mmCIF file of N, CA and C in Angstrom:
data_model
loop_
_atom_site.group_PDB
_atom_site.id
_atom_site.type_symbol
_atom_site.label_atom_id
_atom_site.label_comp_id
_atom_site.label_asym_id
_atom_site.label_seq_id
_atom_site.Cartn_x
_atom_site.Cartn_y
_atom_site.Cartn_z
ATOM 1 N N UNK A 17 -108.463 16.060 -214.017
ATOM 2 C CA UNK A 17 -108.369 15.716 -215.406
ATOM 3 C C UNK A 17 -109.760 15.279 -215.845
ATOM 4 N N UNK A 18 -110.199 15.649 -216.914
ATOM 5 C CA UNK A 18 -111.824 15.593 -217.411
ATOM 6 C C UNK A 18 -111.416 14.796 -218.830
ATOM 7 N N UNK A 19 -112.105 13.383 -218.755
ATOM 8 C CA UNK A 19 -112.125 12.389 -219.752
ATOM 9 C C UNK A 19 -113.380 12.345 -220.462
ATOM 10 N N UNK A 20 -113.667 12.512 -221.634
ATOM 11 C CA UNK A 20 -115.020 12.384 -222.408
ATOM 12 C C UNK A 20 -114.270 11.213 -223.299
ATOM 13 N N UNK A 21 -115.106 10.044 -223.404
ATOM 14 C CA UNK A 21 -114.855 9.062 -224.056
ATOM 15 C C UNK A 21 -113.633 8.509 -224.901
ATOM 16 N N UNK A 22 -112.880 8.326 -223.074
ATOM 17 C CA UNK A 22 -110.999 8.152 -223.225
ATOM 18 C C UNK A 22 -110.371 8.423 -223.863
ATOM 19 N N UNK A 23 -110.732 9.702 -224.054
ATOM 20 C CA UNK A 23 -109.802 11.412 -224.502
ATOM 21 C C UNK A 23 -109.443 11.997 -223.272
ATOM 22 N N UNK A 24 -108.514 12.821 -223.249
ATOM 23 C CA UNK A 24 -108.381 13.812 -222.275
ATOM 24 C C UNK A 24 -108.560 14.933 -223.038
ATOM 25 N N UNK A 25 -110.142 15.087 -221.962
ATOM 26 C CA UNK A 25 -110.608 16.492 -222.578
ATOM 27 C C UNK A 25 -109.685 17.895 -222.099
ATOM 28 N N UNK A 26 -109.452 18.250 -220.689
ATOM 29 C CA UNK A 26 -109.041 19.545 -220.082
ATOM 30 C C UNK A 26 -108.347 18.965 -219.167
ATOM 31 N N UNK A 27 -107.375 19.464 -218.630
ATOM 32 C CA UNK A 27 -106.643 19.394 -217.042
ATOM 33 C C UNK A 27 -107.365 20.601 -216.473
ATOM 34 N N UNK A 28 -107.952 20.352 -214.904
ATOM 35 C CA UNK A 28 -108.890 21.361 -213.928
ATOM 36 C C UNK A 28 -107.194 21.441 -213.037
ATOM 37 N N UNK A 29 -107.027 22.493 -212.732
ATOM 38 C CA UNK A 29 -106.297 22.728 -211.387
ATOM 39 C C UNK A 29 -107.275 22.462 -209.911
ATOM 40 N N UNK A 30 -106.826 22.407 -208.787
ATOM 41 C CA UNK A 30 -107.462 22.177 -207.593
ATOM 42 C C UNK A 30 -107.592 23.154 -206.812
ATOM 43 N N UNK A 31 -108.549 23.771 -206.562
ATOM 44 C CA UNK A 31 -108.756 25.303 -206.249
ATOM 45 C C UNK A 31 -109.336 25.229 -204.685
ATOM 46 N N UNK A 32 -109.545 24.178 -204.334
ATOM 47 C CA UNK A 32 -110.057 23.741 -202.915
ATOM 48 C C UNK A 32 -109.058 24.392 -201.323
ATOM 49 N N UNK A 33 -108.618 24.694 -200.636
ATOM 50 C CA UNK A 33 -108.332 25.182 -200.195
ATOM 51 C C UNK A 33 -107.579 26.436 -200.274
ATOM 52 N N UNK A 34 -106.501 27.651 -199.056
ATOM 53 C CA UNK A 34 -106.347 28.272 -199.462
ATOM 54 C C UNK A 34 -104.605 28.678 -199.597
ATOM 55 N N UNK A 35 -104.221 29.844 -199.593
ATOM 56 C CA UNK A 35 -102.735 30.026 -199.891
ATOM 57 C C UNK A 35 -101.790 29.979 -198.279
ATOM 58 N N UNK A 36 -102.600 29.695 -197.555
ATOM 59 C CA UNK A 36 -101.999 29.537 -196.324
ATOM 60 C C UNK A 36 -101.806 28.225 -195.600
ATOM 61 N N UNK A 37 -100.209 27.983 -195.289
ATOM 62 C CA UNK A 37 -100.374 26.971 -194.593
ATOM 63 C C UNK A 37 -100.657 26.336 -193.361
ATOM 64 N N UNK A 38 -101.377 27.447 -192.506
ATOM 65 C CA UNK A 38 -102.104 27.369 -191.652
ATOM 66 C C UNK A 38 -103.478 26.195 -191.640
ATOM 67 N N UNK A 39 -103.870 26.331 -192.752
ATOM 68 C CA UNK A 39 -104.759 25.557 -193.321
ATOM 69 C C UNK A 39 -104.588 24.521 -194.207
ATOM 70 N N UNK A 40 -105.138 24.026 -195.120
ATOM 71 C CA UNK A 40 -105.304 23.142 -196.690
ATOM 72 C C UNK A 40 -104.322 24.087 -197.196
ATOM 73 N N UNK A 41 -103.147 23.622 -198.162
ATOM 74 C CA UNK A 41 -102.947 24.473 -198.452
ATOM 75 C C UNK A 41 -103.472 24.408 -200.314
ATOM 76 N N UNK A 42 -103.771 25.464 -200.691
ATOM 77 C CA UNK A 42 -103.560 24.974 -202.052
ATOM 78 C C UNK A 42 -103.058 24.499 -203.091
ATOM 79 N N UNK A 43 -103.608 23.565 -203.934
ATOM 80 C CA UNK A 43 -103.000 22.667 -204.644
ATOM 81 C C UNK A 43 -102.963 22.854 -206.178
ATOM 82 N N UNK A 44 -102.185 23.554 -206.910
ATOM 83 C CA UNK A 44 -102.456 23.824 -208.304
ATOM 84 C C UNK A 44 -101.587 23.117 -208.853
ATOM 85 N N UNK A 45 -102.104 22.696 -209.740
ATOM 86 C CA UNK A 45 -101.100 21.576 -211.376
ATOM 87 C C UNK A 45 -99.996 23.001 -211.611
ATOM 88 N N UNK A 46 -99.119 22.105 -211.905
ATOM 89 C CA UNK A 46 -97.922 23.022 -212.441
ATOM 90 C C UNK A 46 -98.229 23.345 -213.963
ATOM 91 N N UNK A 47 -97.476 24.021 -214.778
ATOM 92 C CA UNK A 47 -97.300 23.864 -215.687
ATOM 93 C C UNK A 47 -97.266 22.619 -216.668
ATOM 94 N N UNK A 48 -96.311 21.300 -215.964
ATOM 95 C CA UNK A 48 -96.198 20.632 -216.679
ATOM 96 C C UNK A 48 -97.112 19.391 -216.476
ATOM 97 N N UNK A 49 -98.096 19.899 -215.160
ATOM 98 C CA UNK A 49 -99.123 19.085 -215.098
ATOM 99 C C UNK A 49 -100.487 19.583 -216.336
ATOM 100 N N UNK A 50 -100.676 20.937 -216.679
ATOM 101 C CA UNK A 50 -101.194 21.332 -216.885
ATOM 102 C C UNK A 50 -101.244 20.884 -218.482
ATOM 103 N N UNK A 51 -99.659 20.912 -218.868
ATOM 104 C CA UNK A 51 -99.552 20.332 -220.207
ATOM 105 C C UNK A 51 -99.907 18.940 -220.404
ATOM 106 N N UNK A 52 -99.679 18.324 -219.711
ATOM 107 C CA UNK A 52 -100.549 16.732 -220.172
ATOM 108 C C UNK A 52 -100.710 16.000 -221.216
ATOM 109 N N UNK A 53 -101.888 17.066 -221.873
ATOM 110 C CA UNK A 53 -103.100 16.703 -222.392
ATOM 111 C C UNK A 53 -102.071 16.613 -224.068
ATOM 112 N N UNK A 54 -101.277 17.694 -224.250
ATOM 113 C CA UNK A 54 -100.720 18.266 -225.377
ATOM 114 C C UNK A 54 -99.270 16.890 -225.361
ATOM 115 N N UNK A 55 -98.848 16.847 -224.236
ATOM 116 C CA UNK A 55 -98.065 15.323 -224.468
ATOM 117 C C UNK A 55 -98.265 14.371 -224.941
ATOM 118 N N UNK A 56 -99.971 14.135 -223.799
ATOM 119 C CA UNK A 56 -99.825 12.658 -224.380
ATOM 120 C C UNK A 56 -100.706 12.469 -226.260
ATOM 121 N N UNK A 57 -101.070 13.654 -226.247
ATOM 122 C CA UNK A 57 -101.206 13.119 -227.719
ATOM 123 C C UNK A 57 -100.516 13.730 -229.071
ATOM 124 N N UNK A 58 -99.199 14.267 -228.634
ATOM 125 C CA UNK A 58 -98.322 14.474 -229.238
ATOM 126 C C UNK A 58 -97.904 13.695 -230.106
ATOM 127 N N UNK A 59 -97.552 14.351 -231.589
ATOM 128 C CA UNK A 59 -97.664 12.882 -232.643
ATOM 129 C C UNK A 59 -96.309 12.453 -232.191
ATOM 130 N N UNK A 60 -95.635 13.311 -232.404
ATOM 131 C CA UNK A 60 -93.808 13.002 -232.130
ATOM 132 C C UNK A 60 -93.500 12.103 -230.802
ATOM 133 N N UNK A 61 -94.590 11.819 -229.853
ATOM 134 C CA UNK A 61 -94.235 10.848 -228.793
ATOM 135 C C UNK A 61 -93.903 9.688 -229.101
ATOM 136 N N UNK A 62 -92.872 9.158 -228.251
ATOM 137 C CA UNK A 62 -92.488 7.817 -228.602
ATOM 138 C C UNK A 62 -93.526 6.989 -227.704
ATOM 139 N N UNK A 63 -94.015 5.849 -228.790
ATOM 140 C CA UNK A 63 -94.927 5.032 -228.070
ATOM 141 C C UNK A 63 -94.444 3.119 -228.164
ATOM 142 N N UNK A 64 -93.226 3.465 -228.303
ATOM 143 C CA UNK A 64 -92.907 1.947 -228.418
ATOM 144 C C UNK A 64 -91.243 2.098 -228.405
ATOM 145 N N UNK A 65 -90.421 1.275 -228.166
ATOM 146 C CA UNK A 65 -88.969 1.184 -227.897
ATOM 147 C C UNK A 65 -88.049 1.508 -229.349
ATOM 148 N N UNK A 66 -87.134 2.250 -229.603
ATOM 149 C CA UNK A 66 -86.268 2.632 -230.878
ATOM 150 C C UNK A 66 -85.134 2.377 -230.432
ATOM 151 N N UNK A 67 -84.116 1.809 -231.462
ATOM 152 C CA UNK A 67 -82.819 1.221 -231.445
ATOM 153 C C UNK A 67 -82.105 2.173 -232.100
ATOM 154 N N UNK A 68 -81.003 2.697 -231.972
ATOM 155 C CA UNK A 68 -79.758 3.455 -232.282
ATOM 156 C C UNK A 68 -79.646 2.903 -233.424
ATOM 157 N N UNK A 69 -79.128 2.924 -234.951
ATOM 158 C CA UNK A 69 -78.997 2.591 -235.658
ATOM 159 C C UNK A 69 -77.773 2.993 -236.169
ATOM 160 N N UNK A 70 -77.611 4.251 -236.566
ATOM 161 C CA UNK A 70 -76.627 5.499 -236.627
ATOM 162 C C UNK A 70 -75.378 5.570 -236.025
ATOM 163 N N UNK A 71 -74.116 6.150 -236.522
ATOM 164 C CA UNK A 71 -73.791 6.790 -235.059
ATOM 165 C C UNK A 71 -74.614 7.751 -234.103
ATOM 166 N N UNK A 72 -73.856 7.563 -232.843
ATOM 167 C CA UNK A 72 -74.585 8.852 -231.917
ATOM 168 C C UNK A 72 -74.720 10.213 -232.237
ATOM 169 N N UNK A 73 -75.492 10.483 -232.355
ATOM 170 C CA UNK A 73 -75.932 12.519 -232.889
ATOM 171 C C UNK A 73 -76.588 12.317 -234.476
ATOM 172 N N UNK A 74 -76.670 11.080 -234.880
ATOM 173 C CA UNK A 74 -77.184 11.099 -236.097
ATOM 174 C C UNK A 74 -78.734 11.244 -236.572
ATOM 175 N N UNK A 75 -79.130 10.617 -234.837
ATOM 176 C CA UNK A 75 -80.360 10.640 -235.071
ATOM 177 C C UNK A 75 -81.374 9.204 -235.901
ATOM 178 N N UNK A 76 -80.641 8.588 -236.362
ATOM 179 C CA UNK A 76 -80.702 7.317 -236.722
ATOM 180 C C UNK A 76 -81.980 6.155 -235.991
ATOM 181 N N UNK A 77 -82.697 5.873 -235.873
ATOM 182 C CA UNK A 77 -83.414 4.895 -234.931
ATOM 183 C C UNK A 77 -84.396 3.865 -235.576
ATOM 184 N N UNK A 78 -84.318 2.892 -235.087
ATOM 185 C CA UNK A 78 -85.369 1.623 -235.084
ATOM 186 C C UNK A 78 -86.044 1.500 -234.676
ATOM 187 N N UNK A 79 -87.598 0.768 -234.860
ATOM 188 C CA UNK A 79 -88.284 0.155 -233.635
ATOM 189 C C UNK A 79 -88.406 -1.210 -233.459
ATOM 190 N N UNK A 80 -87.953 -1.251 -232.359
ATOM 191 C CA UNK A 80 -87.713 -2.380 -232.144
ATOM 192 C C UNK A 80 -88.869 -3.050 -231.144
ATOM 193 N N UNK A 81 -88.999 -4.628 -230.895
ATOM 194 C CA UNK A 81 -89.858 -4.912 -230.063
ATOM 195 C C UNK A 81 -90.135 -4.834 -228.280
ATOM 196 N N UNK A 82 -90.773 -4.501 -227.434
ATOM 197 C CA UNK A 82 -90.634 -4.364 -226.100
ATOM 198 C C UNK A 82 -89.683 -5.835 -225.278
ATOM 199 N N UNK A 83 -90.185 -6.529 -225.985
ATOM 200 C CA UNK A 83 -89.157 -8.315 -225.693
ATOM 201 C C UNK A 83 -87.821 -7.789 -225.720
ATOM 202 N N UNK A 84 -87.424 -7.307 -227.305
ATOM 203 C CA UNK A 84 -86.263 -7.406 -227.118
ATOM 204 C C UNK A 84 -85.580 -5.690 -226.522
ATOM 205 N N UNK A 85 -86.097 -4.854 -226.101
ATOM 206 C CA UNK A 85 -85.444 -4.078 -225.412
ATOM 207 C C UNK A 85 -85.434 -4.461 -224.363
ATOM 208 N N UNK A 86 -86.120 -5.234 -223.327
ATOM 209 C CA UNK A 86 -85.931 -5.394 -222.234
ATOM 210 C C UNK A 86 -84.962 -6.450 -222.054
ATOM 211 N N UNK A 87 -84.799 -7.157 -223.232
ATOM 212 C CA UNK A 87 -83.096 -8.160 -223.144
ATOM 213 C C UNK A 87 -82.026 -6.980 -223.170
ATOM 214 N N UNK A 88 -82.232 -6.697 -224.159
ATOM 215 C CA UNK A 88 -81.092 -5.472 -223.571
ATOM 216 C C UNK A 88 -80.687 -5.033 -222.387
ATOM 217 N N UNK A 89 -81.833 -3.870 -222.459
ATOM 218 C CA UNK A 89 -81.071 -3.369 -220.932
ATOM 219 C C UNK A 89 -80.959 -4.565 -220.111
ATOM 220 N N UNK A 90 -81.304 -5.696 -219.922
ATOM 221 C CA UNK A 90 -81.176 -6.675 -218.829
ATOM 222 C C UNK A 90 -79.930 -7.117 -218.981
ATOM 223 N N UNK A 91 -79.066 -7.570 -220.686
ATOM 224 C CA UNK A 91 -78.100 -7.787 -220.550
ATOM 225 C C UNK A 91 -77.014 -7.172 -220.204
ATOM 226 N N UNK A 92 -77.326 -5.301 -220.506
ATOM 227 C CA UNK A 92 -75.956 -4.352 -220.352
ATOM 228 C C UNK A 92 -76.291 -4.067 -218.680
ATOM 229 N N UNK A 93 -77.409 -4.588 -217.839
ATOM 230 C CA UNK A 93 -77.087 -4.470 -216.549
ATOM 231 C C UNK A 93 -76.131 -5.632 -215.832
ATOM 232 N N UNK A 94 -76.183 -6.816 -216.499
ATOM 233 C CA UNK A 94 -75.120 -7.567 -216.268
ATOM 234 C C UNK A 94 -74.418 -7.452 -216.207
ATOM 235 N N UNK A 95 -74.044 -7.215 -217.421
ATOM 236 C CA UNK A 95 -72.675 -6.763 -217.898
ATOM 237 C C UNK A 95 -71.578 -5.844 -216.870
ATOM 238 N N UNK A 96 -72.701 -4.827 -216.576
ATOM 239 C CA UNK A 96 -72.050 -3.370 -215.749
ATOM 240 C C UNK A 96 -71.609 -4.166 -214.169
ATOM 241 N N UNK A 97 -72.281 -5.218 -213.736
ATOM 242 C CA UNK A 97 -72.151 -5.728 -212.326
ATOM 243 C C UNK A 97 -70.957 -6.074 -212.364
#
């Protein structure tokens, strides 16, 4: 991964050894390693916790604070014990 001033400039695959596993074998980024770059600065990424608002399938959501999602799930893991 090639960073120019904490951007991600390109994902490099690893071309260092070869197709045999006799040897190193080679190591290439997948696809979805390869995509990365297009994720993480995807506008549509969620970068902070959203609350259901809606019914379910509505699509409906909040944002809510990292404090209080992690009461959450902490309380509905209780709960489930």
């Amino acid at each position: 991964m090639h960073v120019v001033d904490g951007a991600i400039k390109y994902v490099e695959t690893d071309n260092t050894g070869d197709d045999n596993y006799d040897g190193l074998h080679q190591v290439r980024a997948c696809l979805r390693g390869r995509s990365m770059r297009r994720r993480v600065y995807n506008p549509d990424r969620l970068k902070y916790p959203m609350k259901r608002v809606g019914k379910r399938g509505e699509g409906k959501f909040e944002q809510i604070s990292w404090e209080e999602a992690l009461d959450t799930i902490a309380s509905q893991y209780a709960a489930a014990d």
